[in-house]
mmCIF file with all atom_site columns, C-alpha atoms in Angstrom:
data_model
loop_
_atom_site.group_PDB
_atom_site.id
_atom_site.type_symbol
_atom_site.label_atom_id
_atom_site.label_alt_id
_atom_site.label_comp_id
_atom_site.label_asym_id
_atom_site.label_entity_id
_atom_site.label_seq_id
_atom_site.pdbx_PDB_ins_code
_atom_site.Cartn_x
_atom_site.Cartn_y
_atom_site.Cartn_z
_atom_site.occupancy
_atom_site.B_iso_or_equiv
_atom_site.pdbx_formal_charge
_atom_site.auth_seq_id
_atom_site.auth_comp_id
_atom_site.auth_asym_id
_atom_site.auth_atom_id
_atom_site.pdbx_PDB_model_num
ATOM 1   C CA . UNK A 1 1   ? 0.696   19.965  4.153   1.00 83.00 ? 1   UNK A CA 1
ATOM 2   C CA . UNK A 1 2   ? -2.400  18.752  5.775   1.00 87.00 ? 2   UNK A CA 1
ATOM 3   C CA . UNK A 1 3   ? -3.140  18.257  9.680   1.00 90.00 ? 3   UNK A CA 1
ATOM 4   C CA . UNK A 1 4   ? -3.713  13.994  9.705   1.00 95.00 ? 4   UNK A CA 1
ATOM 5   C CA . UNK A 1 5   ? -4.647  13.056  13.742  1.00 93.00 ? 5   UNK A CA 1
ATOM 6   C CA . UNK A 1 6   ? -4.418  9.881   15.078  1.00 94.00 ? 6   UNK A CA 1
ATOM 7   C CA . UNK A 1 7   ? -7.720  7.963   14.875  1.00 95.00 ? 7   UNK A CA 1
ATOM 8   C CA . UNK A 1 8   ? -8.506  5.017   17.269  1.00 93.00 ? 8   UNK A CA 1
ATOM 9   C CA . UNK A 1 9   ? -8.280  1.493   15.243  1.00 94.00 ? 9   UNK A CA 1
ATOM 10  C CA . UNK A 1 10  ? -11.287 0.191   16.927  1.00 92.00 ? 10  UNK A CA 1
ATOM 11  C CA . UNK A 1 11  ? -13.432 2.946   15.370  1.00 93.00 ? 11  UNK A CA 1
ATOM 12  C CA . UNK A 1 12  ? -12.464 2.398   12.378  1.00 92.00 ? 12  UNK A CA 1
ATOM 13  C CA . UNK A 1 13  ? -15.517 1.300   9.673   1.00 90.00 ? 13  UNK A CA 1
ATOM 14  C CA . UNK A 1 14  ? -14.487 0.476   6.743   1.00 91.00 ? 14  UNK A CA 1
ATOM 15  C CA . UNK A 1 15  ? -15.782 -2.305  3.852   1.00 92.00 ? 15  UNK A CA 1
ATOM 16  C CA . UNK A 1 16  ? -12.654 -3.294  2.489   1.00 92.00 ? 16  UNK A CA 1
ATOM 17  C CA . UNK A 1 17  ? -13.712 -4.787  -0.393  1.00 93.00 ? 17  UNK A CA 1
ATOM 18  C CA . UNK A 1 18  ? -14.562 -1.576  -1.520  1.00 94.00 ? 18  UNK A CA 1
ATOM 19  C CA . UNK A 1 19  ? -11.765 0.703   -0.168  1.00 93.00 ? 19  UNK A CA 1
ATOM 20  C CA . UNK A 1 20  ? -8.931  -1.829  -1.144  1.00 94.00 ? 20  UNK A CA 1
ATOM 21  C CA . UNK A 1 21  ? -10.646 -3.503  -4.114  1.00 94.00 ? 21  UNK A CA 1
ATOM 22  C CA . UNK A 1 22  ? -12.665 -1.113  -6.123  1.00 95.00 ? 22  UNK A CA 1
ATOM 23  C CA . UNK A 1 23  ? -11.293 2.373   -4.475  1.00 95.00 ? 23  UNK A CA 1
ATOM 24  C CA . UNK A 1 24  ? -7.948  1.541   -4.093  1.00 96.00 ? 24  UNK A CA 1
ATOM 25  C CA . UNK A 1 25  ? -4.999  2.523   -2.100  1.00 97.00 ? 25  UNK A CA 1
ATOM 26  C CA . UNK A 1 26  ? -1.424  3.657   -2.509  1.00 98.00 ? 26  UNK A CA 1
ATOM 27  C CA . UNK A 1 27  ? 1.321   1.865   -0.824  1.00 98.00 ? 27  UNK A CA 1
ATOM 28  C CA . UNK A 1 28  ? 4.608   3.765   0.245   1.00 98.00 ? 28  UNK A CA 1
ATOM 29  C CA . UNK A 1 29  ? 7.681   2.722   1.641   1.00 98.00 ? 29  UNK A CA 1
ATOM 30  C CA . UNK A 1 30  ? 11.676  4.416   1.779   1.00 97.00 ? 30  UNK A CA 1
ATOM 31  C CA . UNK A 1 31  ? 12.472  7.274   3.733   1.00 95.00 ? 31  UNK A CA 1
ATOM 32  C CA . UNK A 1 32  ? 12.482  10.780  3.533   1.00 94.00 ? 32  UNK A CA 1
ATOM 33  C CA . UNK A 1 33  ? 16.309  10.926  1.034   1.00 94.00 ? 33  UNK A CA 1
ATOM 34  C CA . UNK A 1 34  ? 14.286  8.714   -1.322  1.00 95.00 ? 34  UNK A CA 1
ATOM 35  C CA . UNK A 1 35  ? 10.654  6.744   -1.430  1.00 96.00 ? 35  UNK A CA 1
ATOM 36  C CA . UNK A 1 36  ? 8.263   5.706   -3.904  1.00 97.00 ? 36  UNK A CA 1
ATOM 37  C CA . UNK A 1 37  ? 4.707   4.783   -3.694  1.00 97.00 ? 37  UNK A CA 1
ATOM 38  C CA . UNK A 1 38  ? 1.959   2.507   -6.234  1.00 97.00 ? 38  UNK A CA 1
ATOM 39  C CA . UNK A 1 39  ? -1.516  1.864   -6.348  1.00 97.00 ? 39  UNK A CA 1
ATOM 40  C CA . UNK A 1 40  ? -2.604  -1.077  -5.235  1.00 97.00 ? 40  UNK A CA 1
ATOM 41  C CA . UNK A 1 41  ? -6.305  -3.367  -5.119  1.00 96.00 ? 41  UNK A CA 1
ATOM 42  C CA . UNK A 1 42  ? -5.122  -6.778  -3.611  1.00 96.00 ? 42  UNK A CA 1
ATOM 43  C CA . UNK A 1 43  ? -4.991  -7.052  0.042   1.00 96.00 ? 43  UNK A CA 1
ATOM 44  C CA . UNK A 1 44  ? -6.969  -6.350  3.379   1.00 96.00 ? 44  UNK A CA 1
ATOM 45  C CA . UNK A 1 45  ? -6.707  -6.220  7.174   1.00 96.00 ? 45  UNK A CA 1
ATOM 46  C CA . UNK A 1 46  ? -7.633  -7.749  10.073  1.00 96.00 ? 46  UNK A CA 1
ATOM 47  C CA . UNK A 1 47  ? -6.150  -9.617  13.109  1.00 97.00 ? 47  UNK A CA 1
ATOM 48  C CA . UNK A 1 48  ? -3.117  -12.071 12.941  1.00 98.00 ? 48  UNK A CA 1
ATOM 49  C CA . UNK A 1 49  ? -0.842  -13.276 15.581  1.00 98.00 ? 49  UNK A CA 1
ATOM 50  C CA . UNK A 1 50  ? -2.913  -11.219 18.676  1.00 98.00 ? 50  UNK A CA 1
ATOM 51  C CA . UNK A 1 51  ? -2.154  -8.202  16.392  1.00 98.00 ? 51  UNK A CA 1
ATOM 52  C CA . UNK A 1 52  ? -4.106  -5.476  14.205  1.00 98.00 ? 52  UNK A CA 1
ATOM 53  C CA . UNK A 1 53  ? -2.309  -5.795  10.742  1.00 98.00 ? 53  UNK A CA 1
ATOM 54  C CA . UNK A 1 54  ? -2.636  -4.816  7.130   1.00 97.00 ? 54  UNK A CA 1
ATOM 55  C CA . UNK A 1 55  ? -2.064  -7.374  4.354   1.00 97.00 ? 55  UNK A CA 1
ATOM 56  C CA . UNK A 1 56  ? -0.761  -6.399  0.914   1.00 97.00 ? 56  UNK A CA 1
ATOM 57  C CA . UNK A 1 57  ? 0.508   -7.871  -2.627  1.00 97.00 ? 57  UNK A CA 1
ATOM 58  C CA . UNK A 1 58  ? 3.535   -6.796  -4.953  1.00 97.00 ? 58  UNK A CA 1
ATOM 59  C CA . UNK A 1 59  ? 4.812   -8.242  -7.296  1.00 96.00 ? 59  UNK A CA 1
ATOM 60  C CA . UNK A 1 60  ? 8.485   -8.764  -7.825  1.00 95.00 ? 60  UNK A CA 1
ATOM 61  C CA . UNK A 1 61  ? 8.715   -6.212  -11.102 1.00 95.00 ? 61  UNK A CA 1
ATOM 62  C CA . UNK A 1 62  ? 7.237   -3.631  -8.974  1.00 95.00 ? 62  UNK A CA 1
ATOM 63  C CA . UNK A 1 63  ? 10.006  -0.807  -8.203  1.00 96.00 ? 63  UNK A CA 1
ATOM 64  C CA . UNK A 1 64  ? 8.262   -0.097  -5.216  1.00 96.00 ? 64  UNK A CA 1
ATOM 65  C CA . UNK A 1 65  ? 9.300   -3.615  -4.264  1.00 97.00 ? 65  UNK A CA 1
ATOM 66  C CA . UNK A 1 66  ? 12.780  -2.182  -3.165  1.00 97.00 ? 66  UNK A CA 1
ATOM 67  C CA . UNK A 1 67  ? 11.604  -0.162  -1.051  1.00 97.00 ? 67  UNK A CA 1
ATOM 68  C CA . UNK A 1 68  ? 9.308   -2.298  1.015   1.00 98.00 ? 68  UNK A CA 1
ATOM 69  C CA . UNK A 1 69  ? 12.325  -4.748  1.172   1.00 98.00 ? 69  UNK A CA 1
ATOM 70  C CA . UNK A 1 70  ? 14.512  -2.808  2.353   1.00 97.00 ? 70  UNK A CA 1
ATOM 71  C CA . UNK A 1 71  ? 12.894  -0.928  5.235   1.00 97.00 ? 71  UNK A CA 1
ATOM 72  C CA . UNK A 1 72  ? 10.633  -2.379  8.280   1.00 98.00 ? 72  UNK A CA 1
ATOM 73  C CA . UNK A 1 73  ? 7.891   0.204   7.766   1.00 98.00 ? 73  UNK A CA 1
ATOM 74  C CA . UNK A 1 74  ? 5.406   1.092   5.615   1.00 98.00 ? 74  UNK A CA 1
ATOM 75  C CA . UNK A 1 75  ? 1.571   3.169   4.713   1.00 98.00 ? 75  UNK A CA 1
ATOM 76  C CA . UNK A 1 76  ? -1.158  2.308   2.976   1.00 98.00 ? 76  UNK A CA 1
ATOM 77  C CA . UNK A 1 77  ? -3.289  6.017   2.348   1.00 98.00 ? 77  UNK A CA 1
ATOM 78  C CA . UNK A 1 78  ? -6.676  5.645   0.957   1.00 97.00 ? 78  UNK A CA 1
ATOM 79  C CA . UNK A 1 79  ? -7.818  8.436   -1.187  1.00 97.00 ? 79  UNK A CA 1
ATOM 80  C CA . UNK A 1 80  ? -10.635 10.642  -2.284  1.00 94.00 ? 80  UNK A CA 1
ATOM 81  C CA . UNK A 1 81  ? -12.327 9.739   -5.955  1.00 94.00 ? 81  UNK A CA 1
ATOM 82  C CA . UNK A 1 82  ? -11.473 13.435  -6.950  1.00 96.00 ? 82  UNK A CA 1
ATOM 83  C CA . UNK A 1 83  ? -7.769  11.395  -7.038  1.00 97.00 ? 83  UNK A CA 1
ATOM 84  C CA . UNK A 1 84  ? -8.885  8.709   -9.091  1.00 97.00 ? 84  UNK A CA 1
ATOM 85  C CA . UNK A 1 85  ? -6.311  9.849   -12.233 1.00 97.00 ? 85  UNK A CA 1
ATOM 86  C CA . UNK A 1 86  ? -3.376  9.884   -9.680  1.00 97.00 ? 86  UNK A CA 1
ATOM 87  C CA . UNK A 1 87  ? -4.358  6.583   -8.232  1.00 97.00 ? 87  UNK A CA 1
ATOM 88  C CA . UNK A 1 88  ? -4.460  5.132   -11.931 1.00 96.00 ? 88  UNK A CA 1
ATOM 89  C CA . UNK A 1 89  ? -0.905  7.068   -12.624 1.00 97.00 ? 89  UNK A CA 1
ATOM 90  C CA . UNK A 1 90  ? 0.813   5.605   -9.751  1.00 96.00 ? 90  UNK A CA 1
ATOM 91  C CA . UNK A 1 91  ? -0.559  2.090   -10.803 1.00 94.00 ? 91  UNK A CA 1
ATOM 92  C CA . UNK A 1 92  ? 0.630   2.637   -14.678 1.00 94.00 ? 92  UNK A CA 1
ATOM 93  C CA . UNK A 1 93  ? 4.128   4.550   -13.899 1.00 94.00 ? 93  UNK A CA 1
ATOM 94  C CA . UNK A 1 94  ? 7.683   3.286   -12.299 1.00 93.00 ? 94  UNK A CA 1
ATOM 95  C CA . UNK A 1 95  ? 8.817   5.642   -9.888  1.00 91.00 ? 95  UNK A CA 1
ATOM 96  C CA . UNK A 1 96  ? 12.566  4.127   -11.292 1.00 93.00 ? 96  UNK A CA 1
ATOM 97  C CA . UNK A 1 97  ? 12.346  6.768   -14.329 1.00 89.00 ? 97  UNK A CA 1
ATOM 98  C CA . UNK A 1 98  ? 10.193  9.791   -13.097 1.00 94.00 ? 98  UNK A CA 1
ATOM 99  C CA . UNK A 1 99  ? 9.068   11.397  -9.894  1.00 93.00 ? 99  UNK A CA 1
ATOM 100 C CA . UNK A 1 100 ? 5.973   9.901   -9.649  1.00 94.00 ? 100 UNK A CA 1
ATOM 101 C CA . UNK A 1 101 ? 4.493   11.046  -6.961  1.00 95.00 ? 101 UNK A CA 1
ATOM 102 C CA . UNK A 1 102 ? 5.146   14.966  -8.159  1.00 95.00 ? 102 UNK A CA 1
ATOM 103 C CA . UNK A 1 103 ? 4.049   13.881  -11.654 1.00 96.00 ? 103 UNK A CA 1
ATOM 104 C CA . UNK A 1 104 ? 0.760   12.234  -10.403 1.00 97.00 ? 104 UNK A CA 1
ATOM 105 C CA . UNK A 1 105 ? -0.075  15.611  -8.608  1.00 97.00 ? 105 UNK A CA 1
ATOM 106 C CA . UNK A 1 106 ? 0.722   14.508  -4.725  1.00 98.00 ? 106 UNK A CA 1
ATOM 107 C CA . UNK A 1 107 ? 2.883   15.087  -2.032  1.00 97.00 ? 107 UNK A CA 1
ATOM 108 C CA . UNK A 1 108 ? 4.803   13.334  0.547   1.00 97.00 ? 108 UNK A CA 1
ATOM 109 C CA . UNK A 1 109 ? 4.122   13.707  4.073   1.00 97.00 ? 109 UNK A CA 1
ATOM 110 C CA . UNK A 1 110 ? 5.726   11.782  7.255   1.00 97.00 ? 110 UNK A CA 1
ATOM 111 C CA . UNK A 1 111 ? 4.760   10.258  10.532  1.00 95.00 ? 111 UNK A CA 1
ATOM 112 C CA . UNK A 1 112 ? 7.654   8.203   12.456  1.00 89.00 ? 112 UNK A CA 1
ATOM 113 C CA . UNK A 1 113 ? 9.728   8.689   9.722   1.00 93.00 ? 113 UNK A CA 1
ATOM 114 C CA . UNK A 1 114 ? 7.444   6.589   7.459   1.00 97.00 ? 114 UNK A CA 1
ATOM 115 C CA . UNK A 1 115 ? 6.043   8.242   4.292   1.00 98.00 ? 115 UNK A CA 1
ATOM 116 C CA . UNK A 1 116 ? 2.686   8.202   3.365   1.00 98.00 ? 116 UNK A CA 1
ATOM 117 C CA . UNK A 1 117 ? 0.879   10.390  0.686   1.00 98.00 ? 117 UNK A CA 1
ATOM 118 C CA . UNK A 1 118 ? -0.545  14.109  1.979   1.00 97.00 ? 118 UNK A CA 1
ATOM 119 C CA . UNK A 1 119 ? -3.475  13.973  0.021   1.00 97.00 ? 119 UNK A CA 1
ATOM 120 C CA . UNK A 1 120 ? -5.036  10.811  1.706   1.00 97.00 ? 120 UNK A CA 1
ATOM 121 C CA . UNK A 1 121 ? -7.428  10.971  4.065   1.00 96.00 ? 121 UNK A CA 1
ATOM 122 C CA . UNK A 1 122 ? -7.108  7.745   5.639   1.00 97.00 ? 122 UNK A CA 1
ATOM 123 C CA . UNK A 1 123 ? -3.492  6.252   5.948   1.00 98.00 ? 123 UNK A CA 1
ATOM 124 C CA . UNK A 1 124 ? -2.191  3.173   7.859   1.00 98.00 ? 124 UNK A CA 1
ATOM 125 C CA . UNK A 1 125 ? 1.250   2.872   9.317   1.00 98.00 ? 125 UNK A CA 1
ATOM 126 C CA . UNK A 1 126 ? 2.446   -0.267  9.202   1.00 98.00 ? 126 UNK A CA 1
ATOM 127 C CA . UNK A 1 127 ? 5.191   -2.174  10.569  1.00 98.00 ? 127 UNK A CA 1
ATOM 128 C CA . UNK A 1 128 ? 6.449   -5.392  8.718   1.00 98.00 ? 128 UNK A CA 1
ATOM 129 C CA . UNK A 1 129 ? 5.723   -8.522  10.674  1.00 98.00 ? 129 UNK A CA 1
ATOM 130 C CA . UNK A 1 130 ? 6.568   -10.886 7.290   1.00 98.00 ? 130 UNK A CA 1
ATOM 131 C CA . UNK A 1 131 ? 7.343   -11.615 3.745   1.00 98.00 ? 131 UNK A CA 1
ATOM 132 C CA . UNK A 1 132 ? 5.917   -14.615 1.822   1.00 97.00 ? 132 UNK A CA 1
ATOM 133 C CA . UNK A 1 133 ? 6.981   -15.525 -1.913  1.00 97.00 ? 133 UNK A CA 1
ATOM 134 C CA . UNK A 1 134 ? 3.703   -16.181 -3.628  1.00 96.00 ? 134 UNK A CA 1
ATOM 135 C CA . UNK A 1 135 ? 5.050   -19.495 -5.755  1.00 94.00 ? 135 UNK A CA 1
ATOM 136 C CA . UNK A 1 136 ? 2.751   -21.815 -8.030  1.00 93.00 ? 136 UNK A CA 1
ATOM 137 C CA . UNK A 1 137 ? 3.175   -24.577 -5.662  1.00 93.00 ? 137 UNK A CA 1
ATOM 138 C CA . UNK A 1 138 ? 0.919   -23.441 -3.225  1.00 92.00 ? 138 UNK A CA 1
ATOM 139 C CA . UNK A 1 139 ? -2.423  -22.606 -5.469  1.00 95.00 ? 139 UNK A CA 1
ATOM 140 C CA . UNK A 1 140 ? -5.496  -24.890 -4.476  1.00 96.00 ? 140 UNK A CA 1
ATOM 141 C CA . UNK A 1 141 ? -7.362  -23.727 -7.366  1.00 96.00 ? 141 UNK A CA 1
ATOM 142 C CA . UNK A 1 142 ? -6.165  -23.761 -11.116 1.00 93.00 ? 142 UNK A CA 1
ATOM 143 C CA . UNK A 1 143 ? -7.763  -20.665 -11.774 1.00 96.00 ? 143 UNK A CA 1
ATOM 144 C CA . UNK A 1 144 ? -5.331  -18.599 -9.853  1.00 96.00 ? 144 UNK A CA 1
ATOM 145 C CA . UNK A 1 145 ? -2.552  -19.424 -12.429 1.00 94.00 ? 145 UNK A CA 1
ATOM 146 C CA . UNK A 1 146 ? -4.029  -17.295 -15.024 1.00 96.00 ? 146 UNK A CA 1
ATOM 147 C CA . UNK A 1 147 ? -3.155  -14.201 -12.699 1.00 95.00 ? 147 UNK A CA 1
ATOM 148 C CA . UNK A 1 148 ? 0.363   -15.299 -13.401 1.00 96.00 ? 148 UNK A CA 1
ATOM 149 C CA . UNK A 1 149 ? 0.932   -16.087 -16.793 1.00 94.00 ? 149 UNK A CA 1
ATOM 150 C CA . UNK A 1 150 ? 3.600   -14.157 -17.465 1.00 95.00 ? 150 UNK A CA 1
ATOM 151 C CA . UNK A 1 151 ? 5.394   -15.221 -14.173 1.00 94.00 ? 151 UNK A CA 1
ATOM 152 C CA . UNK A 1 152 ? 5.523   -12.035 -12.294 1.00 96.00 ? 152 UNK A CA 1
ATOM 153 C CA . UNK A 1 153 ? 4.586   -13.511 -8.667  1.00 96.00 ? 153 UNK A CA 1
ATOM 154 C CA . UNK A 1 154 ? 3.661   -11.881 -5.637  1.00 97.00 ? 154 UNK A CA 1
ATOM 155 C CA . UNK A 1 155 ? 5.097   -11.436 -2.230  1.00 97.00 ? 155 UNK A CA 1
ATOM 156 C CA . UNK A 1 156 ? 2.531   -10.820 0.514   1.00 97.00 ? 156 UNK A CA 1
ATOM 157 C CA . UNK A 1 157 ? 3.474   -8.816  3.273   1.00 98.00 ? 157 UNK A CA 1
ATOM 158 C CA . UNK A 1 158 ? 1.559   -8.299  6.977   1.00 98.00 ? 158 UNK A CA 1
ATOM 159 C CA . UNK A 1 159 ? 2.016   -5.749  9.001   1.00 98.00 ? 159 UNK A CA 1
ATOM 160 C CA . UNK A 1 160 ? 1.140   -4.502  12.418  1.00 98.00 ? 160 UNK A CA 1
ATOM 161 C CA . UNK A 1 161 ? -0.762  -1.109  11.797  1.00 98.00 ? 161 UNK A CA 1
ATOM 162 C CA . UNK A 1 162 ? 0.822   0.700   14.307  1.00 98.00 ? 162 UNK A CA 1
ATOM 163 C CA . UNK A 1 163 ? -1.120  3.830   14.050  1.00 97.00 ? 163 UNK A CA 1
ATOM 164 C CA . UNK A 1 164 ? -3.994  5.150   11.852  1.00 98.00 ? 164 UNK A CA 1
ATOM 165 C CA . UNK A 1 165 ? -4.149  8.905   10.561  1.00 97.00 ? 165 UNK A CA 1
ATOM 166 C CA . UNK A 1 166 ? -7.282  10.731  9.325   1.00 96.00 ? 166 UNK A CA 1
ATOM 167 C CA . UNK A 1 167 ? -8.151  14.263  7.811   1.00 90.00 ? 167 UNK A CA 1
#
């Protein structure tokens, strides 16, 4: 397991249209009986409601969807590029059928009970603040519909980022 200490928010430099949308993240939610994790590219943080929060996408097939519904806490852990392959397993896998965190080559570690993966070197822990249903109703711009053809919507959650971890 690897040491992770707390590193102050307001240092924190990151572009994150290149850590969340090119280098992508993993998302993990449960607890430490069961929890599953996938890779995500949509989403972003910032400040919302006099608070520091994260902002992130699932859609409603996702497995890991459970998870985040059912518990008030959850990490987003940004990766090396040596874990590219894992990154791009836990995006094509269900954690329903397999272990996929052991089968993408990773590790679970915890902080305040919430999981987050070991090999990270930069994970947020996040604390739920809300749940919106992504719906056709509210796009502005045709365009987005083609993200959706199949109908597999999005819920977008925010959370507080209660505490960020580096190695």
């Amino acid at each position: 397991m690897h040491t992770f200490q707390p590193f102050p928010i307001e240092q924190l430099e990151i572009n994150p249209f290149e850590k969340i949308g090119k280098e992508w993240a993993l998302v993990s939610a449960g607890s430490r009986k069961k929890a599953n994790t996938m890779t995500i590219s949509w989403g972003g943080v910032g400040v919302l409601w006099g608070k520091n929060v994260a902002f992130i996408f699932i859609r409603d097939s996702r497995y890991t969807k459970e998870f985040i519904d059912s518990n008030d806490f959850f990490s987003v852990s940004f990766l090396n590029d040596q874990y590219r392959d894992a990154l791009n397993y836990c995006g094509s896998h269900s954690g329903k059928d397999e272990d996929k965190l052991k089968n993408a080559g990773l590790n679970w570690n915890y902080k305040l009970s919430i999981p987050f993966v070991d090999e990270g070197n930069l994970i947020l822990l996040c604390q739920k603040l809300s749940a919106t249903k992504i719906n056709e109703d509210s796009f502005l711009a045709p365009e987005i519909k083609k993200w959706y053809a199949d109908g597999d919507m999005h819920t977008m959650y925010v959370a507080e980022i209660l505490e960020v971890l580096a190695r």
